[in-house]
Short mmCIF file of C-alpha atoms in Angstrom, two decimals:
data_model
loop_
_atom_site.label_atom_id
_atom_site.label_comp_id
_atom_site.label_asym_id
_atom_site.label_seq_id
_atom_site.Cartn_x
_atom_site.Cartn_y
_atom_site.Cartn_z
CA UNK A 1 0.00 0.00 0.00
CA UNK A 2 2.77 2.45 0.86
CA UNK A 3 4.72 1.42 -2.09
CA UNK A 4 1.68 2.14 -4.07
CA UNK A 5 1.48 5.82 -2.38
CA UNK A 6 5.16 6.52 -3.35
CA UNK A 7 4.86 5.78 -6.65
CA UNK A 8 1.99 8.10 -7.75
CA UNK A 9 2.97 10.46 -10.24
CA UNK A 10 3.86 13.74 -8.68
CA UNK A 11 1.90 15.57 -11.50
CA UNK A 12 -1.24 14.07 -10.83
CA UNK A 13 -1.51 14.83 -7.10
CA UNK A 14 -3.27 17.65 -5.58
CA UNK A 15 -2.59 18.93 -2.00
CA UNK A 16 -5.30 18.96 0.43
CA UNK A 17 -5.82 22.08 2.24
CA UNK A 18 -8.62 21.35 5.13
CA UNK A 19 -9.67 18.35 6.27
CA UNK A 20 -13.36 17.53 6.90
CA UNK A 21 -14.04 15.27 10.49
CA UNK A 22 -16.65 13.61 9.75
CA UNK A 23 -17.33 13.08 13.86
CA UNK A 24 -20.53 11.55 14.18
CA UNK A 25 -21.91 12.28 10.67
CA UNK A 26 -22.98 8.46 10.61
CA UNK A 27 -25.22 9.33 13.37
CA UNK A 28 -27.47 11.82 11.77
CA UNK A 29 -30.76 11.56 14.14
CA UNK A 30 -28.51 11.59 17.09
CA UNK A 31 -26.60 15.34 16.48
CA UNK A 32 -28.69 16.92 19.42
CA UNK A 33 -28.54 13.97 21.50
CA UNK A 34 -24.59 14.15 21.50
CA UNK A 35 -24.48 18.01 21.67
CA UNK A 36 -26.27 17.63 25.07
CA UNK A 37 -24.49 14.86 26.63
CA UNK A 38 -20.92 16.55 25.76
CA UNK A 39 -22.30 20.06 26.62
CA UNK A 40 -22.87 18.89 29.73
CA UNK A 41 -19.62 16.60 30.31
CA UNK A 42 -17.52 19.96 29.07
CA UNK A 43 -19.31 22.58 31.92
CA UNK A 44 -18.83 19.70 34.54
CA UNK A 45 -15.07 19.50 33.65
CA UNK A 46 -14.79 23.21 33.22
CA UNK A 47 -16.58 24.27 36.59
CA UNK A 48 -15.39 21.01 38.50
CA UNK A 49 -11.96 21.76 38.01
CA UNK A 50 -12.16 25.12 38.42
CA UNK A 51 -14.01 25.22 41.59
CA UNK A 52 -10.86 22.99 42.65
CA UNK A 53 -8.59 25.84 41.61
CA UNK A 54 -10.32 28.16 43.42
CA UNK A 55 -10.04 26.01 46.90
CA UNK A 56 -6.37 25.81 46.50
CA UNK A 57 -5.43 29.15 46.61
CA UNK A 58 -8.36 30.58 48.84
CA UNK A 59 -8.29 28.13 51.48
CA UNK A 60 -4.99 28.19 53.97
CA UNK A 61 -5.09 24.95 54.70
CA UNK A 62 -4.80 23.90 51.01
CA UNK A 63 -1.53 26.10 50.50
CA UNK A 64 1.13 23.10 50.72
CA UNK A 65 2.49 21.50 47.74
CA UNK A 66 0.25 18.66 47.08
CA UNK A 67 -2.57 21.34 46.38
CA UNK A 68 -0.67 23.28 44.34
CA UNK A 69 0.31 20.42 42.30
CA UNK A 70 -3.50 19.80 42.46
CA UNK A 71 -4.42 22.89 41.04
CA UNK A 72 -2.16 23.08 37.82
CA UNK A 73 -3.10 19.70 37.21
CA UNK A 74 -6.71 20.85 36.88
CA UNK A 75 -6.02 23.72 35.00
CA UNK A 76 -4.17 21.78 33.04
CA UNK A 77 -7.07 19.85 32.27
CA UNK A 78 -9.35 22.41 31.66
CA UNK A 79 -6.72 23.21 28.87
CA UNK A 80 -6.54 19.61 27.10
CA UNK A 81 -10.32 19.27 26.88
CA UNK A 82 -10.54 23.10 25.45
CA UNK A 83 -8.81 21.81 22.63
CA UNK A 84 -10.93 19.23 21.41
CA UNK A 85 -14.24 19.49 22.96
CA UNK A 86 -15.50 23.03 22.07
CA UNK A 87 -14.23 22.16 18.16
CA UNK A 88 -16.91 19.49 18.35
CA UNK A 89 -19.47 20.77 19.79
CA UNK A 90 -19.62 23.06 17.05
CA UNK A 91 -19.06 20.63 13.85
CA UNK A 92 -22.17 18.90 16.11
CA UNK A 93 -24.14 22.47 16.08
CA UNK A 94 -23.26 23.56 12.89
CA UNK A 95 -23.11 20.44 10.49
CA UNK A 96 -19.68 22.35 9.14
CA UNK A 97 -16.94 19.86 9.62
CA UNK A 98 -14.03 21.22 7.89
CA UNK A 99 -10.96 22.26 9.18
CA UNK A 100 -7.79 24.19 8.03
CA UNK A 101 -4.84 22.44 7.57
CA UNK A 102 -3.24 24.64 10.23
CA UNK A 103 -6.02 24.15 12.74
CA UNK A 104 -5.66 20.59 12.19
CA UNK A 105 -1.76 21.15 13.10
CA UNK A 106 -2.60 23.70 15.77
CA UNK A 107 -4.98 21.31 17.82
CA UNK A 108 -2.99 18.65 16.93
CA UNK A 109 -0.11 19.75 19.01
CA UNK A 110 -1.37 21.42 21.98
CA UNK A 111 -3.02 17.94 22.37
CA UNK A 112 0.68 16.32 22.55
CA UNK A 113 1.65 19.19 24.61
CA UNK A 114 -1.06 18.79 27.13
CA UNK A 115 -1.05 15.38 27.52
CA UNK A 116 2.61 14.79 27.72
CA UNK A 117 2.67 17.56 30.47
CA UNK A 118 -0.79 15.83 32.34
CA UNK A 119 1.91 12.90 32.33
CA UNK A 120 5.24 15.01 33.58
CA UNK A 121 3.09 16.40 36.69
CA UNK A 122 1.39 13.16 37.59
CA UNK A 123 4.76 12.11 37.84
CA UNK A 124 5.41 15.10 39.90
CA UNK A 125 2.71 14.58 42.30
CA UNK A 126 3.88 10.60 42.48
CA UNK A 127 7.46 12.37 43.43
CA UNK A 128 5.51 14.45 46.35
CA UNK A 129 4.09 11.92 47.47
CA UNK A 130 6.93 9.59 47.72
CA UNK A 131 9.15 12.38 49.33
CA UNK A 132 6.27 13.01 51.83
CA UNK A 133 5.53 9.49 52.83
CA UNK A 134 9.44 8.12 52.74
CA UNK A 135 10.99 11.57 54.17
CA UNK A 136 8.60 13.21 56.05
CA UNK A 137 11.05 15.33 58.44
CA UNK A 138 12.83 16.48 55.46
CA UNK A 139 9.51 17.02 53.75
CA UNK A 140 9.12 20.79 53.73
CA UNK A 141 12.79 21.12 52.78
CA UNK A 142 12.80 19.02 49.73
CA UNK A 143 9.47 20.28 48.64
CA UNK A 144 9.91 24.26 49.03
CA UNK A 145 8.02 26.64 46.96
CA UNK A 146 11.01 26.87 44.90
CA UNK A 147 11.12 23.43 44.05
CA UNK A 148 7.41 23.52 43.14
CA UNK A 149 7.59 25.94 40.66
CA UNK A 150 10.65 24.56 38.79
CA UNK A 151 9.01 20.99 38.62
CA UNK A 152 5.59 22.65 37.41
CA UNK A 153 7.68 24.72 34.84
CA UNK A 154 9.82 21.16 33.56
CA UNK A 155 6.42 19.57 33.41
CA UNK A 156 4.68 22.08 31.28
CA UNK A 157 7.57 22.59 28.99
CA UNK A 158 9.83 19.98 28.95
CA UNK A 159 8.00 18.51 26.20
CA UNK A 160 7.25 21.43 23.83
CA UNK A 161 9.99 21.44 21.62
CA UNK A 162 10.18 17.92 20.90
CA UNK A 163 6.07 17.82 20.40
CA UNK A 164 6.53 20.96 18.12
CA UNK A 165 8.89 19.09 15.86
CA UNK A 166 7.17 16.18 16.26
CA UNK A 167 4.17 17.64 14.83
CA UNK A 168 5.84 19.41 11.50
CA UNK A 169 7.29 16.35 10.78
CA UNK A 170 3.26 14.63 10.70
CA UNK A 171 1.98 18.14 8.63
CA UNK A 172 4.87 18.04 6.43
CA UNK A 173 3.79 14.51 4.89
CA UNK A 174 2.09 14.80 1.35
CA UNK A 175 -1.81 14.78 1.55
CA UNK A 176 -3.23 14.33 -1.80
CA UNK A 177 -6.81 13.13 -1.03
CA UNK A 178 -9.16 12.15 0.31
CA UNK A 179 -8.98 14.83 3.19
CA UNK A 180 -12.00 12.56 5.60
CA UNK A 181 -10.48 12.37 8.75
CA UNK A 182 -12.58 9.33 10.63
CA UNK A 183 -12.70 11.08 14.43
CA UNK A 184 -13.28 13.91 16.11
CA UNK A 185 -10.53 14.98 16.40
CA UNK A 186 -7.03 15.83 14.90
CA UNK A 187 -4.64 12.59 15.71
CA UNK A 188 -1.51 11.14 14.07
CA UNK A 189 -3.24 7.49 13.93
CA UNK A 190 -6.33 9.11 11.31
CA UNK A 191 -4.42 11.22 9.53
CA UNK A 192 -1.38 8.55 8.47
CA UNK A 193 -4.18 6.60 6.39
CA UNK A 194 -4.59 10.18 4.63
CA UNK A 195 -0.93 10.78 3.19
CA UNK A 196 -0.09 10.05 0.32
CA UNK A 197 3.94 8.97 0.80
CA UNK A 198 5.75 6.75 3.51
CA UNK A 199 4.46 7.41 6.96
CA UNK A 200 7.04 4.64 8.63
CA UNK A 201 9.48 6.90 9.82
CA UNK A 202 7.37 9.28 11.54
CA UNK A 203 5.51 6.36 12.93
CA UNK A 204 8.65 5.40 14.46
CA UNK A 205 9.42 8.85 15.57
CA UNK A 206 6.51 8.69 17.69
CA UNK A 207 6.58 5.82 19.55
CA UNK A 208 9.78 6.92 20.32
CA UNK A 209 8.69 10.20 21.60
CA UNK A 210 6.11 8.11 23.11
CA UNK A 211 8.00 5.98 24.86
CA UNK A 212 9.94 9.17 26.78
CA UNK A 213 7.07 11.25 27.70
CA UNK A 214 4.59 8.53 28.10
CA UNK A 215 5.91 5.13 29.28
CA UNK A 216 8.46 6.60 31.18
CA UNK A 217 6.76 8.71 33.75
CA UNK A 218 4.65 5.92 34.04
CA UNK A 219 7.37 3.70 34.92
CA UNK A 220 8.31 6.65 37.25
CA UNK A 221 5.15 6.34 38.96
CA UNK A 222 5.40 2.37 39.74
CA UNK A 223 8.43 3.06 41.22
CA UNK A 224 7.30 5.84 43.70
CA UNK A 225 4.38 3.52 44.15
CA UNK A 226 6.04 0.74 45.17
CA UNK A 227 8.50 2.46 47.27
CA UNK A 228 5.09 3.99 49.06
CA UNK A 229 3.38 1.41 49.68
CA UNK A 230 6.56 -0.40 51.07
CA UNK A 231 6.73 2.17 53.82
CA UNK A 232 3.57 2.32 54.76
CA UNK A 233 3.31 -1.35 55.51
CA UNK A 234 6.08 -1.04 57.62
CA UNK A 235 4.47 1.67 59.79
CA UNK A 236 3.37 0.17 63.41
CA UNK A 237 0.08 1.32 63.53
CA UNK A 238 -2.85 0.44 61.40
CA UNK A 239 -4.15 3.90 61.46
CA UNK A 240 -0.64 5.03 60.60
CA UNK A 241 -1.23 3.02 57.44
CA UNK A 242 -4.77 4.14 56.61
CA UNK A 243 -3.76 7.80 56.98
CA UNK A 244 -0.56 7.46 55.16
CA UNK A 245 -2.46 5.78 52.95
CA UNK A 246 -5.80 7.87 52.14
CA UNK A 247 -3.01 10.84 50.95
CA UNK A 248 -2.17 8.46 48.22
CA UNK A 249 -5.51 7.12 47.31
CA UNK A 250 -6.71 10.09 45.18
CA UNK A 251 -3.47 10.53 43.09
CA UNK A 252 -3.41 6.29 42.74
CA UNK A 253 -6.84 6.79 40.91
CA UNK A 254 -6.28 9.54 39.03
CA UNK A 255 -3.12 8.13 37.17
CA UNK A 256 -5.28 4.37 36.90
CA UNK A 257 -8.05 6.52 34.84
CA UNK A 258 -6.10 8.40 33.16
CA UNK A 259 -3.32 5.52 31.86
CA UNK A 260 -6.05 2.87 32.20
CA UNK A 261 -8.01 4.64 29.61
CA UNK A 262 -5.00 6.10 27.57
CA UNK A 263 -3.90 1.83 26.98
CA UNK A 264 -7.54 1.22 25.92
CA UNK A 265 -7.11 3.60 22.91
CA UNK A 266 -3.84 2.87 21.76
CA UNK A 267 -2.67 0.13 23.03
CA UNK A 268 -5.99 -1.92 21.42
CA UNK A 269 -5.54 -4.41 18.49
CA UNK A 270 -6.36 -1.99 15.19
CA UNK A 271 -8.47 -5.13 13.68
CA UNK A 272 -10.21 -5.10 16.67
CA UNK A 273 -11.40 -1.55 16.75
CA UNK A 274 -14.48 -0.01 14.45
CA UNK A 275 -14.62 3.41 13.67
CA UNK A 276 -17.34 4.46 15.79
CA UNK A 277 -15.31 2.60 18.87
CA UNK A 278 -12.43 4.01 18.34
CA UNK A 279 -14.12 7.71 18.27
CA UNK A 280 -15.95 6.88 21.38
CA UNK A 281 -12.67 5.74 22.92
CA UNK A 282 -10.98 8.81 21.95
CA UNK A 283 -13.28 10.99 23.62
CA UNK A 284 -13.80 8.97 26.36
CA UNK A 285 -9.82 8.86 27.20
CA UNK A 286 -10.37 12.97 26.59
CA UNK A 287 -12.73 13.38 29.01
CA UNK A 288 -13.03 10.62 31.38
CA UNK A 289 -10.25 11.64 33.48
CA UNK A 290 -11.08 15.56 33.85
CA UNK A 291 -14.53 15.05 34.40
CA UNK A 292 -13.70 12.45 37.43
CA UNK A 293 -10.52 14.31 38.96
CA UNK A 294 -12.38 16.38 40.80
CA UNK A 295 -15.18 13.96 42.21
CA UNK A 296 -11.82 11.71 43.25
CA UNK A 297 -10.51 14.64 44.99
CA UNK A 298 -13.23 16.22 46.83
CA UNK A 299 -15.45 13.10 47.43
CA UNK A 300 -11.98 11.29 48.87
CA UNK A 301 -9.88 14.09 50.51
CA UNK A 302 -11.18 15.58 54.21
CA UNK A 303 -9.54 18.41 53.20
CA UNK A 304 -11.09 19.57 50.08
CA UNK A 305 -14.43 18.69 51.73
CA UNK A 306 -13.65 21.64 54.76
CA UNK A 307 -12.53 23.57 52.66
CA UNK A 308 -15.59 22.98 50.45
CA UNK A 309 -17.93 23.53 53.39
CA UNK A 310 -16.30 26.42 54.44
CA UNK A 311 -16.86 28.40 50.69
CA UNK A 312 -20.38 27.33 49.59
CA UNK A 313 -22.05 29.39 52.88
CA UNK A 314 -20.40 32.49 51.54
CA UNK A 315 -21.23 31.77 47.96
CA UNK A 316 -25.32 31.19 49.00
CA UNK A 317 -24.84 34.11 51.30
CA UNK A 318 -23.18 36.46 47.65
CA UNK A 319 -26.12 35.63 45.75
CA UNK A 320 -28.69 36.22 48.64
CA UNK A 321 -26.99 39.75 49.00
CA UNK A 322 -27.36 40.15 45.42
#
């Protein structure tokens, strides 16, 4: 097939400029349907996660580093849903499903970006954790706000270059027709099918990158974990080991939704997968995690729950005033 792509005469090709997703198109009667359902899980993601930010830096008892790990981490996925969701809800409002090749790039990208750095600071709050748990005298002294910052910074940039390169290499492929992207999204995996000369090396190139800023941090994580949870069973007291434990708990969850789901989309057989599964897949491993981080944070974590308490009386008591 890719032999047949690289031998098309140059003459004869023309070079798509948008692409068209065609989404849910094969779902015509069900348009509104969807636009509800993902209206809703977008506000629930955008206000859940934001009401989180706002308890982290107005409560004082939320000002230590786990929080403010917390916080980016939901802004952070406020961010990587904004990239994809609001684009669909409006191919599903409008019926218009084109794109421009550099949107296509644009989104594209800042979906690497974001999800490479959701994976850099989960490894960051595995490393807080760990340092907490293993070294807690030394605690406040490893983990100063200086150190904070700078591991917040790594984890939001680290990646950006590399992403940035990674994704002119995928837009600089030949794309001679047809321009029907099958998702909802812009994604290496739909788009290869698309060009029109050898995708191997870039194929390559990603897993690569893939394997750095993806299996990595993961691998990361285990070992924090398993460091953890090797120290707290060695703790004399049982509730020692529930406390020590319940500080865990949250993160632990987080980072099993949000890997769990990431190895059910790409990790799944290809002959195995349909179209319409492997949109539904997509967006579930898009929104599943931000739309349950903060219900595993606030329904889990004493806390977030004070803290919680302590703002909604003077948010009823705003809007009575009002």
């Amino acid at each position: 097939h890719r032999q047949k792509k690289d031998t098309m005469p140059e003459e004869n090709l023309t070079y798509v400029k948008e692409f068209i997703l065609l989404g849910f198109s094969d779902l015509p009667n069900l348009q509104g349907f969807l636009f509800g359902i993902f209206s809703v899980m977008y506000l629930s993601i955008q206000i859940g996660n934001g009401l989180l930010i706002v308890l982290t830096k107005i409560d004082p008892a939320l000002h230590t580093p786990m929080y403010f790990f917390l916080g980016n981490f939901s802004f952070l996925e406020m961010c990587y849903t904004s990239v994809t969701l609001p684009r669909m809800l409006a191919d599903l409002w409008t019926q218009k499903r084109t794109i421009s090749f550099l949107a296509c790039a644009v989104q594209t990208c800042f979906l690497y970006i974001f999800g490479v750095a959701e994976c850099l600071l989960l490894t960051v709050m595995a490393y807080d954790r760990y340092v907490a748990i293993t070294k807690p005298l030394y605690y406040t002294l490893i983990m100063n706000h200086k150190v904070c910052i700078q591991l917040v910074v790594i984890s939001w940039l680290t990646g950006v270059p590399v992403l940035i390169g990674e994704t002119y290499q995928i837009f600089s492929l030949n794309f001679c027709g047809p321009n029907k992207i099958n998702h909802v999204f812009c994604d290496a995996p739909p788009l290869f099918p698309l060009a029109c000369t050898n995708t191997y090396n870039i194929e390559v190139s990603i897993h690569v990158v893939a394997l750095l800023f993806v299996t990595m941090p993961f691998v990361l994580i285990l070992a924090s974990y398993i460091k953890i949870i090797t120290t707290i069973m060695k703790l004399p007291s049982t509730s020692g080991r529930s406390k020590a434990f319940s500080t865990c708990s949250s993160h632990l969850m987080v980072v099993c939704f949000f890997y769990g789901s990431g190895s059910i989309v790409y990790l799944q057989p290809k002959s195995r997968q349909s179209s319409g599964s492997s949109k539904m897949l997509g967006l579930f491993y898009n929104t599943v995690t931000p739309m349950f981080n903060p219900l595993i944070y606030s329904l889990r974590n004493k806390d977030v729950i004070a803290a919680l308490r302590k703002l909604l009386p003077k948010l009823f008591s705003l809007n009575i005033s009002i």
